[in-house]
Each structure stands twice: as C-alpha cells, then as structure tokens.
GROMACS .gro file of C-alpha atoms in nm:
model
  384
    1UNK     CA    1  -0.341   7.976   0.290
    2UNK     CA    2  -0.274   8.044  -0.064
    3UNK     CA    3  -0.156   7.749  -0.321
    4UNK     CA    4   0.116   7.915  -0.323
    5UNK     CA    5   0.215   7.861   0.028
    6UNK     CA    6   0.129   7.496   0.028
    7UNK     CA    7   0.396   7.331   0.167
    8UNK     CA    8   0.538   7.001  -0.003
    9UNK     CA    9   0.517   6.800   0.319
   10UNK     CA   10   0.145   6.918   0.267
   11UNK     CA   11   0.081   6.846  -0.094
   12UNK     CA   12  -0.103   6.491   0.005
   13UNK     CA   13  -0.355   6.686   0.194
   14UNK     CA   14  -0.471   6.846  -0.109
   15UNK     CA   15  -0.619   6.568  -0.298
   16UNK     CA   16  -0.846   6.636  -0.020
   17UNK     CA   17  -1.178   6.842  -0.105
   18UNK     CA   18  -1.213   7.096   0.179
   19UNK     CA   19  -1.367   7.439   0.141
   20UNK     CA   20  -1.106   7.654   0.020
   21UNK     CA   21  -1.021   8.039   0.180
   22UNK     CA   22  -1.171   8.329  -0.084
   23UNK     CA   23  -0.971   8.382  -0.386
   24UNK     CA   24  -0.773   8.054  -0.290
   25UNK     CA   25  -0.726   7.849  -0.646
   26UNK     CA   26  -0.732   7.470  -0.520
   27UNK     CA   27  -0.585   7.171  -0.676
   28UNK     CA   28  -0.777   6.860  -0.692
   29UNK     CA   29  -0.695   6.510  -0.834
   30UNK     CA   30  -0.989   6.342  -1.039
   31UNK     CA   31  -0.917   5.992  -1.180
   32UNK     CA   32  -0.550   6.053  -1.092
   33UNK     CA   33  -0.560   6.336  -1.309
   34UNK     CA   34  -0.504   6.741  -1.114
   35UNK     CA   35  -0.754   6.984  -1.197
   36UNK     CA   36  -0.792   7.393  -1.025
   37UNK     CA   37  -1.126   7.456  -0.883
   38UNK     CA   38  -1.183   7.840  -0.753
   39UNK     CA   39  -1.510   8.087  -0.723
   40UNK     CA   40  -1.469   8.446  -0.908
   41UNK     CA   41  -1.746   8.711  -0.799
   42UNK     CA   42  -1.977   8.425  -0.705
   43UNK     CA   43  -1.906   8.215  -0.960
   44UNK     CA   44  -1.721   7.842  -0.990
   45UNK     CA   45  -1.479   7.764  -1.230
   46UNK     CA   46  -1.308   7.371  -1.286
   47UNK     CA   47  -1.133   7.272  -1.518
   48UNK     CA   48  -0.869   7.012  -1.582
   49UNK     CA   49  -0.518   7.117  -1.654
   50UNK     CA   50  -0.412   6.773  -1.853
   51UNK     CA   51  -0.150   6.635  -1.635
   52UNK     CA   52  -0.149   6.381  -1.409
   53UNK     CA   53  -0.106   6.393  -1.055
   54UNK     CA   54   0.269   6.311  -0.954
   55UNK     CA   55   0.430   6.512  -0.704
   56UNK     CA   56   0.637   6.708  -0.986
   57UNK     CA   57   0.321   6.782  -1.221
   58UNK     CA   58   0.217   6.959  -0.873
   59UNK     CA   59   0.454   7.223  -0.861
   60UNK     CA   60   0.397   7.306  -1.214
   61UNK     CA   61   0.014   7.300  -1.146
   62UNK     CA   62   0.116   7.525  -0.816
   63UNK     CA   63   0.271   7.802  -1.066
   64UNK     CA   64  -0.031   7.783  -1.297
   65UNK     CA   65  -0.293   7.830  -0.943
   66UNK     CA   66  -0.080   8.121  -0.886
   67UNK     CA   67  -0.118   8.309  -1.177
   68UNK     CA   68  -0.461   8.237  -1.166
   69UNK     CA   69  -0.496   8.403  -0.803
   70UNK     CA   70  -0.265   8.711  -0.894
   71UNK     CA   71  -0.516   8.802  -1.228
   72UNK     CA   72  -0.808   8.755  -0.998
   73UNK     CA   73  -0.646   9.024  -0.736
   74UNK     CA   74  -0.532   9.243  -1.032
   75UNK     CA   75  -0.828   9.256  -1.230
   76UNK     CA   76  -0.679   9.029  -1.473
   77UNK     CA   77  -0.867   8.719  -1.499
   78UNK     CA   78  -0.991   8.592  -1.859
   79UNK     CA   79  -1.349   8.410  -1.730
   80UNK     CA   80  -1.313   8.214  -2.090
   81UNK     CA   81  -1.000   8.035  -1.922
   82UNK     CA   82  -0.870   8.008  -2.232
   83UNK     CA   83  -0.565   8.168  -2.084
   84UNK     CA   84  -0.489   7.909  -1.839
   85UNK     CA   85  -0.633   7.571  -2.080
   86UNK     CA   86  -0.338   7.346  -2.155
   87UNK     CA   87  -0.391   7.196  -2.526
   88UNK     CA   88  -0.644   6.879  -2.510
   89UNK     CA   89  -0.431   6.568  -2.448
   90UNK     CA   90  -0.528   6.233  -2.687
   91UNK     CA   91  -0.591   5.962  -2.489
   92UNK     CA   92  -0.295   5.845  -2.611
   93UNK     CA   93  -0.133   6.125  -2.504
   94UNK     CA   94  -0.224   6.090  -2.137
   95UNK     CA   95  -0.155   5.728  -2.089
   96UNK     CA   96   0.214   5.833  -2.193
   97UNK     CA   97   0.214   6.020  -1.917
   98UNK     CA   98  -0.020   5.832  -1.647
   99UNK     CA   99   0.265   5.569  -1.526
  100UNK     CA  100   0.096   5.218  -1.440
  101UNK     CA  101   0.118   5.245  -1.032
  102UNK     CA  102  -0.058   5.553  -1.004
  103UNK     CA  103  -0.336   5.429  -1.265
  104UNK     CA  104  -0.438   5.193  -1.004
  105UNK     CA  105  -0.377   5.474  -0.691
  106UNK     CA  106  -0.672   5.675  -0.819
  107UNK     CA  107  -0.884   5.382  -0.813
  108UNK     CA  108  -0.753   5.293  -0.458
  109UNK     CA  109  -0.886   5.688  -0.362
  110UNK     CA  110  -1.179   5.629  -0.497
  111UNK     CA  111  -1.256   5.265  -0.327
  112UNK     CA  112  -1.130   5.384  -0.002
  113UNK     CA  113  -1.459   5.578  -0.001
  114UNK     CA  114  -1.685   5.271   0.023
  115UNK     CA  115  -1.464   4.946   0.126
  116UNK     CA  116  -1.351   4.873   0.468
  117UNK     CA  117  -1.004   4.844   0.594
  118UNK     CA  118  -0.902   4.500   0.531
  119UNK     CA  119  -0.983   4.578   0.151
  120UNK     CA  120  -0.766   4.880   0.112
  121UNK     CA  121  -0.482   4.673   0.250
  122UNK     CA  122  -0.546   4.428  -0.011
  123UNK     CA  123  -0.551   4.712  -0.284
  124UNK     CA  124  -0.185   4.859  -0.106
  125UNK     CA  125  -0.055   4.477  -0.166
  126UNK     CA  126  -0.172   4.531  -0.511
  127UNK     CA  127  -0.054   4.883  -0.547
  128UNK     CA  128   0.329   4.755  -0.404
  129UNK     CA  129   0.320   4.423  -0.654
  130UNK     CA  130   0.299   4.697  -0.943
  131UNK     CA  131   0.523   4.945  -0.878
  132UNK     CA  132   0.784   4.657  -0.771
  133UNK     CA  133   0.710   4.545  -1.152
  134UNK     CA  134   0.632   4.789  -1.326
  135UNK     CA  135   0.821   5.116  -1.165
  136UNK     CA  136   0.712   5.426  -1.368
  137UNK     CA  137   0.598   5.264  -1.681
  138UNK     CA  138   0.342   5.428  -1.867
  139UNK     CA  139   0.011   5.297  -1.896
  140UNK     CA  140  -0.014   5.244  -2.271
  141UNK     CA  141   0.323   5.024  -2.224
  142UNK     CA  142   0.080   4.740  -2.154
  143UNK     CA  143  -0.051   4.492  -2.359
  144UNK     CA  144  -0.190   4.092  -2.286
  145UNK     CA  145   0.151   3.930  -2.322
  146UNK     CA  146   0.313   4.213  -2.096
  147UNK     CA  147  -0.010   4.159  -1.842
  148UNK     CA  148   0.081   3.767  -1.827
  149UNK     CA  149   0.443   3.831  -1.762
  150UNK     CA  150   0.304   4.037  -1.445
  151UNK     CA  151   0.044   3.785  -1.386
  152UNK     CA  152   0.347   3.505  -1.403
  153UNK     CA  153   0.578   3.699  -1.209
  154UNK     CA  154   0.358   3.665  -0.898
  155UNK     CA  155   0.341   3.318  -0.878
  156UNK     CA  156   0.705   3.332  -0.886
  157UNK     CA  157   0.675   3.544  -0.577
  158UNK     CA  158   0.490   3.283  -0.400
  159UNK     CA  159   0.161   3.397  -0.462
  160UNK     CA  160  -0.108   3.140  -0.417
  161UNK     CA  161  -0.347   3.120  -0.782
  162UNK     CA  162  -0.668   3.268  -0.590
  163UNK     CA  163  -0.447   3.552  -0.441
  164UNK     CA  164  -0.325   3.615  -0.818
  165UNK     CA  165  -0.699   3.592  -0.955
  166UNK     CA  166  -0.800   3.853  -0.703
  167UNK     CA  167  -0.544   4.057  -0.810
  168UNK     CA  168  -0.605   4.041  -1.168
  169UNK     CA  169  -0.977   4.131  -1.081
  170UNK     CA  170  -0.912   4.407  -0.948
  171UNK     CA  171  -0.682   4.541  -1.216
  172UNK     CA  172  -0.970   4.509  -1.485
  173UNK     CA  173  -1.188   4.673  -1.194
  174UNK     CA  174  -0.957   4.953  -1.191
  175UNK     CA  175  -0.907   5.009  -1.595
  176UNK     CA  176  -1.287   4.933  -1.621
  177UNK     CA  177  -1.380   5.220  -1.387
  178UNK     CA  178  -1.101   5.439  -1.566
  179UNK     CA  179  -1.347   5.355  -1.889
  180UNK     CA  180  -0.964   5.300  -2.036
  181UNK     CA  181  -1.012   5.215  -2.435
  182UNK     CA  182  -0.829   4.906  -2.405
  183UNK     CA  183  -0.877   4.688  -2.060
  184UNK     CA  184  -0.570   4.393  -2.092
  185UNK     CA  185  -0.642   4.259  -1.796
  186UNK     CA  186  -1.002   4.191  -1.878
  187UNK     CA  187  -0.914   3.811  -1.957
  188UNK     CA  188  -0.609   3.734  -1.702
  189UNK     CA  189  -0.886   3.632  -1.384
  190UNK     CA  190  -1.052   3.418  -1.606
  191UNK     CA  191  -0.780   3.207  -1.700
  192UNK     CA  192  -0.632   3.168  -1.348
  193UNK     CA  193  -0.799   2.845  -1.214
  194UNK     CA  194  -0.840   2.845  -0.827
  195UNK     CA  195  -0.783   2.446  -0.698
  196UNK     CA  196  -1.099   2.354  -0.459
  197UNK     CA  197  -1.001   2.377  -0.092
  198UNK     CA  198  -1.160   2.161   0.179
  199UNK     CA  199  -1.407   2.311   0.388
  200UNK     CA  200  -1.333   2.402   0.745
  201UNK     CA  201  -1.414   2.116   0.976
  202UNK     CA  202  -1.632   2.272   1.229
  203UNK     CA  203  -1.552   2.256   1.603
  204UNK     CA  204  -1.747   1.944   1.805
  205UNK     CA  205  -1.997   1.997   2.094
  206UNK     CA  206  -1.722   1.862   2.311
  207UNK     CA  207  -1.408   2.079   2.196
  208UNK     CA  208  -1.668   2.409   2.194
  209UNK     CA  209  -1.728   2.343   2.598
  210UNK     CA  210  -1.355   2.245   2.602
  211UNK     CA  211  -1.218   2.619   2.490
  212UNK     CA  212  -1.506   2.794   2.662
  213UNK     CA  213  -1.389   2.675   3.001
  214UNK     CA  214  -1.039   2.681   2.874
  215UNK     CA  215  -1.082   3.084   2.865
  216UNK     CA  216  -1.281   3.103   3.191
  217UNK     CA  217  -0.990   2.941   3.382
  218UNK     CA  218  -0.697   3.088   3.162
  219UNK     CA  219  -0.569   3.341   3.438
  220UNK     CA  220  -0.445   3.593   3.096
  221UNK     CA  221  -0.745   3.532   2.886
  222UNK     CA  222  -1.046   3.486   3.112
  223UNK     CA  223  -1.190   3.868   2.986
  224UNK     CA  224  -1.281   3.707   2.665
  225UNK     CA  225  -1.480   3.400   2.774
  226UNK     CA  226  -1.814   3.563   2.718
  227UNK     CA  227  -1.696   3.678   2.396
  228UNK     CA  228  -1.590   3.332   2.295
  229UNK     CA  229  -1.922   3.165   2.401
  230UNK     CA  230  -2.118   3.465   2.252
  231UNK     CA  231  -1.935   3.371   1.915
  232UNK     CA  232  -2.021   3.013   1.933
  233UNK     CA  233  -2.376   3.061   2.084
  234UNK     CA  234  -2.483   3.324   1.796
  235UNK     CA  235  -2.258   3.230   1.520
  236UNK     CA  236  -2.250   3.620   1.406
  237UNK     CA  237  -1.931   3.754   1.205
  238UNK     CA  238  -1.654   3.867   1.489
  239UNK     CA  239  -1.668   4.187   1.366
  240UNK     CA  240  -2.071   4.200   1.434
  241UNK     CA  241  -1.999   4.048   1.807
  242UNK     CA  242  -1.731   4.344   1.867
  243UNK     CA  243  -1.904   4.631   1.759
  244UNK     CA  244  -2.223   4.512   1.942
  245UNK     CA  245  -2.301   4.795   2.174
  246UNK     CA  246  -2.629   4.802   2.456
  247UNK     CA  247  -2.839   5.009   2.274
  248UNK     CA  248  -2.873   4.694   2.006
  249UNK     CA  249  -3.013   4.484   2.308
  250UNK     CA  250  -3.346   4.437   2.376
  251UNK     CA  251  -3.421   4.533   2.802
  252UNK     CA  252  -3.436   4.164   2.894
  253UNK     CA  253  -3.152   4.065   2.665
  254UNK     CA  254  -3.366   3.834   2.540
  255UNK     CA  255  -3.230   3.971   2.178
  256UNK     CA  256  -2.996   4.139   1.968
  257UNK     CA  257  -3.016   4.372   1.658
  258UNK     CA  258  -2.756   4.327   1.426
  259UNK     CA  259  -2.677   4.572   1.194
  260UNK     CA  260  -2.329   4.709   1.219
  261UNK     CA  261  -2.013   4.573   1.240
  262UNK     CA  262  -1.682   4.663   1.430
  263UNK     CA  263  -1.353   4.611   1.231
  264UNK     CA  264  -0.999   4.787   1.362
  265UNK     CA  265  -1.146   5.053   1.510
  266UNK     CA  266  -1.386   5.108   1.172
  267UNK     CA  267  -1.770   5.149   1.240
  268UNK     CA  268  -1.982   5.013   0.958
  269UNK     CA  269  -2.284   4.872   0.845
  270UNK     CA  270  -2.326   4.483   0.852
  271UNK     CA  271  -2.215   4.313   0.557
  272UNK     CA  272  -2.393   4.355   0.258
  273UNK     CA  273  -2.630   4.660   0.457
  274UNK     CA  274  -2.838   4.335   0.553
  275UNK     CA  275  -2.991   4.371   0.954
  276UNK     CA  276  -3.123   4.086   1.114
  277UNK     CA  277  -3.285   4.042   1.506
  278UNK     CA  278  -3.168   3.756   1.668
  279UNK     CA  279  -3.361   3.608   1.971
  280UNK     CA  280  -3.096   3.419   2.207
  281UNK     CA  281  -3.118   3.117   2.402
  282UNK     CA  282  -3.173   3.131   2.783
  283UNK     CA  283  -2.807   3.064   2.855
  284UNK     CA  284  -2.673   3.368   2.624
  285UNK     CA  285  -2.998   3.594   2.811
  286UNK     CA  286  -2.834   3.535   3.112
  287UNK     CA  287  -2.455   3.559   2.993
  288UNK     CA  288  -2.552   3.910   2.867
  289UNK     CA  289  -2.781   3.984   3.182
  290UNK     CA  290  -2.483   3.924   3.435
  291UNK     CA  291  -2.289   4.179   3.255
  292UNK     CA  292  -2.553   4.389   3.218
  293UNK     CA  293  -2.492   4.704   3.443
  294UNK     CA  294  -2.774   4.918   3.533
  295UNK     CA  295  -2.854   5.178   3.325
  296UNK     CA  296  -2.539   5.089   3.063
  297UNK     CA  297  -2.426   5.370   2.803
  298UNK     CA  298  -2.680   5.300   2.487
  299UNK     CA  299  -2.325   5.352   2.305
  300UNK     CA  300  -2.132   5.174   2.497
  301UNK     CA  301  -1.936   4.795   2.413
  302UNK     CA  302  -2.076   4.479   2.527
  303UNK     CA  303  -1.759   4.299   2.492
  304UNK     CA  304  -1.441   4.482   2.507
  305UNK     CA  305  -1.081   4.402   2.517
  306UNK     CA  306  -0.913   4.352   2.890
  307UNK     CA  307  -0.822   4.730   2.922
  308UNK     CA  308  -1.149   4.838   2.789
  309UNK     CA  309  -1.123   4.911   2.490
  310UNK     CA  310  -1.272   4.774   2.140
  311UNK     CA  311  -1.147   4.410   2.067
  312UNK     CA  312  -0.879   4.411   1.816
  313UNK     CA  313  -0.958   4.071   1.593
  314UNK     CA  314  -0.573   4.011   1.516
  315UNK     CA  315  -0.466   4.053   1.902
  316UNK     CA  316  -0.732   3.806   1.981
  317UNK     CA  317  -0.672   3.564   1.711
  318UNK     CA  318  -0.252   3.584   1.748
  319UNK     CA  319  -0.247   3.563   2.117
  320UNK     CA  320  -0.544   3.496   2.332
  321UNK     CA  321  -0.714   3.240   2.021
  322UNK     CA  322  -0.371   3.061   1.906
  323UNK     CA  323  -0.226   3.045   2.271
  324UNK     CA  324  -0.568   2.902   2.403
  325UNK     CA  325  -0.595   2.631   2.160
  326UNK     CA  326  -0.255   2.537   2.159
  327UNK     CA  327  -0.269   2.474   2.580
  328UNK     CA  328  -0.565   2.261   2.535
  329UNK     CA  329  -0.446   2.048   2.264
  330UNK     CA  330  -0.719   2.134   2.019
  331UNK     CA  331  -0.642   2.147   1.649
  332UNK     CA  332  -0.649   2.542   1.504
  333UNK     CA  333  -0.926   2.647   1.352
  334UNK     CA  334  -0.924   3.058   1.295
  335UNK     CA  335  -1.189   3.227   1.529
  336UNK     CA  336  -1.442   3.274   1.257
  337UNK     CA  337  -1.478   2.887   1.243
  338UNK     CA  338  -1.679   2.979   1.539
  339UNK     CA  339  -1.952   3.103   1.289
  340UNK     CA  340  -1.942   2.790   1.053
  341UNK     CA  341  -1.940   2.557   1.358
  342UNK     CA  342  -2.261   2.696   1.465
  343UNK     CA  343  -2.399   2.678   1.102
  344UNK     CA  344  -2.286   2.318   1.102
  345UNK     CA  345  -2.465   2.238   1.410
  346UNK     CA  346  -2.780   2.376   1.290
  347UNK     CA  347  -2.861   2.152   0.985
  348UNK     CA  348  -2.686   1.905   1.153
  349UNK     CA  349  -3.004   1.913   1.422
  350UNK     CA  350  -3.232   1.923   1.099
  351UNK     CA  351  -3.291   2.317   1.132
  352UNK     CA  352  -3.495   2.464   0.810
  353UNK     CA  353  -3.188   2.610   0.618
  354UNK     CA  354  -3.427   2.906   0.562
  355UNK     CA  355  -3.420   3.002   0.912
  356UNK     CA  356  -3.050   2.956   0.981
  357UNK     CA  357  -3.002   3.176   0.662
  358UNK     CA  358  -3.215   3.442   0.861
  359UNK     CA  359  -3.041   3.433   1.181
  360UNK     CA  360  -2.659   3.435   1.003
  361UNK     CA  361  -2.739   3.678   0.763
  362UNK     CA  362  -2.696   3.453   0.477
  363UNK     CA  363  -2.886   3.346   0.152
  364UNK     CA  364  -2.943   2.998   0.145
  365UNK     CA  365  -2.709   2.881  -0.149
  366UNK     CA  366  -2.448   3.070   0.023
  367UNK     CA  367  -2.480   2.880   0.337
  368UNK     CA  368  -2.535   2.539   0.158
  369UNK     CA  369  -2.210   2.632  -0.072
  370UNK     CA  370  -1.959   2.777   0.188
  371UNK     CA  371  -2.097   2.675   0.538
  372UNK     CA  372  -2.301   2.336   0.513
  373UNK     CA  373  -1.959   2.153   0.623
  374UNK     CA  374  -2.173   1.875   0.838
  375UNK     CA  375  -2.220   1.521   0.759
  376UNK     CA  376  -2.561   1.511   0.796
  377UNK     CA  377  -2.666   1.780   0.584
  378UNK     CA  378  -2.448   1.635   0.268
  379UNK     CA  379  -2.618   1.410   0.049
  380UNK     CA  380  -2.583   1.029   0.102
  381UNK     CA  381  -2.532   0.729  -0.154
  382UNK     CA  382  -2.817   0.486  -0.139
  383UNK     CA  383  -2.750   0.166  -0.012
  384UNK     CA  384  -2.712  -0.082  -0.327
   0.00000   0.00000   0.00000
C-alpha cells in the first residue's frame, strides 16, 4: 500500500512504525510532530516536514509522500531533499501551531511504551481535562497565571487536591520531556498541598477468618476463597496473586517466585522490576497442593476467575469483594487492605521490619511510612 492509498479511517495506524512495502514513503509522528521516512537504492532518508501531527497536517503530509514516491519511480528524486524541506520553523513558530491537547498526546504515546494500564487511563483523564479547557489552543498561549486558572478550574470540577497535584506533575513531566523552553507548570504541584489521610485500619484476626469462610460458603463466590486467603496469607499485590502461574511454584508448593504481575489482562514485571521468593506457611502449602493438578501447564493460572479465565481486579472488588463484606456486616476495606493487614500483623508479632520488607517487596521506610498502621509498632508516650 502506497501513502497514497492510506485510507483516513487508517491514518491512526500510521503513527505506528512497521516495515514499510519498497518505494513506500511512510509518515511517522515524533514528539507529536510528522516526519517521512523511506529507503532509495539502499539508502534511508528522515526528515521532519515541520508540522504537527493533526489529522489535517496529514493529508498535506500525504501529498508531499506522494511526490516523493512518483520522483523516486521517475528518476526524479533530489537525494539533497532540499526539494521536499519545508523552511525551519522557530520554536516559536511551532508552538503556534502545536495546540495544548495534543502537546500532552505525544507524551501519552510515548509513556504508553513503559507504564501499565491503569496509568494511561490516568494520562486519558488528563488528556480529556485539557482539551475540555483548553480546546485547540496553542501551546505558547500558556503562561503561570493561565496554568493556575486550569489548575483552579479542576477543583471546581470536584477534583480532590492530590488528584490535581498529580495532574500538574504530569504536565511539567510532559513539557519537561518535550525539553519545551519555558515549562509553566514546573511550580503548580508544588504549591498544591495534599491534607494527610488516615491510614487504612487493617482487617483483625477475627474479621480475616470471618470473610474467608464467608467466601467458602457464599454459593456465588466460593471460586475465590483460595484467592482471598492466598491474599491475606502472603500479603502480595493482587495483581502479583493473579498473574501467579505454576511454573513460579516450587514442586512441593512449599514456595513462590514472585516476579510478575497480572493487571487487566496486561503481563508485566513486578513493581519496580524487584523479584522476591516467598516460602509459605504449612496451611497455604497445602491450600496450593489441593489445587495442584498433576502435571499442571508451567503457564497456566493458579487462581482464575469462575469461568476460567484471568481474575479481573474490578469484577472482584465491585461484586464478589463489596457484596461479601456487605452480607457479613464487616466494614469495607478495598481488597488490597488485604496486603497492609498482613504487614500490620507482622510487626504487630514483633517481626524484624527487614524481613517483612523482603517478603512484600518493600524498602523499609516505605513500609514503616505507608503500611506500619498497627498499634504496636507506633511509638508510645512514656508513662509520666
């Protein structure tokens, strides 16, 4: 398929690189800006044509790919490219043209490479906030007192002040990795002030046997009761529990590698690339022996969803999680409370934070900061 044949139901395709057909001129988008890439006689030409990449700048860029591929087939072709160079652009010159939204769409390409799912809906939030505000501005329009009107504008949407400070980061994230002259939003995070929440309280010994049973008996629900008690018993992210597979078992169950994670149907590695080995108790040895088939698929789920599948966290937590703890009475806690519960439980039984650190995949001032929600592990007042 020529460029010339792309359709425009198939222009978002092309920001994709793919190996294009001989003599084929193919637009890319770099930094939200459209360049032509193509080979002549064995060798590669790029180059950027100075416009950014909008649907309409795409067509144009479409006529200029054209006349590209008819000079190569005619003989044509100037190998300076001085024939096809627009005029160099100012910087200036291209933020008039680079509108605000699709600034920050680039940057969104470019993270979707390395951040997981529940990040890039984040970034779309991010992504709709602007173009709600800002519609086709250009990007030079903005300034610090036009980034604090947007920046005031959310709370008026209802926007909590650390869902505004993460959005503000990532705005001077984006215009920092655009290395854009001027960065306005550079001091906006800083000057949001997040109010200190109270930690989780973490589930008791007594409510923990409570819900396990309550799933075992729950004629719906009983599919994930070895999930649940898995959760609690290892305290490992949901996401690590889900995508645990047999192959990450040891023969005699007696323990578990960690070192991926499971999220939507997403396969990564665990959370900050850190691996751990986790020896179990007897009880979990025997919870993962009974389901234990013989010779399992290496690749295959340990827990899975009640049609087989790979657990979806937001099915469990809306129906099976809410519905579950709502029928026994129990005030709700989100399923990864399971994690801090266990955490809680640890130091509260005077475990060396240093080991729990190990087994949760934590550092200790991480733990101590965010998870350490346990009476006995705070410090005391003296007695006076």
């Amino acid at each position: 398929m020529t460029t010339s044949q792309v359709s425009e139901k198939a222009l978002p395709e092309s920001k994709k690189r793919s190996k294009a057909a001989k003599g084929t001129v193919k637009i890319e988008s770099d930094k939200g800006w459209l360049r032509l890439r193509f080979s002549v006689a064995g060798k590669r030409y790029a180059f950027a044509v100075g416009l950014p990449d909008t649907l309409l700048n795409r067509k144009v860029v479409q006529a200029k790919a054209q006349q590209i591929e008819l000079d190569i087939i005619s003989g044509n072709f100037d190998p300076t490219l001085t024939k096809y160079k627009p005029e160099k652009l100012s910087q200036e010159s291209k933020a008039d043209l680079l509108t605000i939204p699709s600034f920050f769409e680039s940057f969104m390409e470019y993270k979707a490479k390395e951040v997981c799912s529940k990040t890039m809906e984040k970034y779309r939030a991010t992504y709709n906030y602007l173009l709600k505000f800002f519609c086709d501005q250009p990007v030079n329009f903005l300034d610090e007192a036009v980034t604090e009107k947007f920046m005031n504008w959310q709370f008026s949407q209802g926007l909590s002040p650390d869902q505004v400070k993460r959005r503000m980061e990532e705005l001077e994230a984006c215009w920092r990795w655009h290395k854009a002259e001027n960065n306005p939003w550079e001091k906006m995070g800083k000057r949001i002030k997040v109010p200190p929440k109270q930690r989780p309280k973490p589930f008791s010994r007594e409510e923990i046997n409570t819900i396990i049973e309550g799933f075992r008996t729950d004629r719906y629900y009983c599919s994930y009761a070895d999930f649940v008690e898995f959760l609690f018993g290892t305290g490992c992210r949901i996401g690590e529990v889900i995508g645990l597979r047999w192959q990450h078992i040891s023969d005699d169950c007696s323990q578990i590698w960690i070192g991926e994670q499971l999220t939507r149907g997403k396969r990564k590695a665990a959370k900050r690339n850190r691996a751990r080995t986790i020896t179990l108790t007897a009880k979990l040895q025997n919870l993962l022996i009974r389901r234990k088939q013989s010779n399992p698929d290496p690749d295959s789920l340990v827990f899975t969803s009640p049609k087989g599948g790979a657990i979806n966290d937001h099915n469990f937590r809306n129906r099976a999680w809410k519905k579950t703890l709502t029928r026994l009475g129990i005030d709700y806690r989100k399923p990864y409370n399971t994690r801090h519960t266990l955490i809680s439980h640890a130091l509260d039984l005077q475990m060396n934070p240093v080991m729990v650190a190990q087994l949760t995949g934590h550092d200790v001032k991480t733990l101590y900061e965010n998870y350490a929600g346990n009476v006995n592990s705070r410090p005391t007042l003296p007695e006076l």
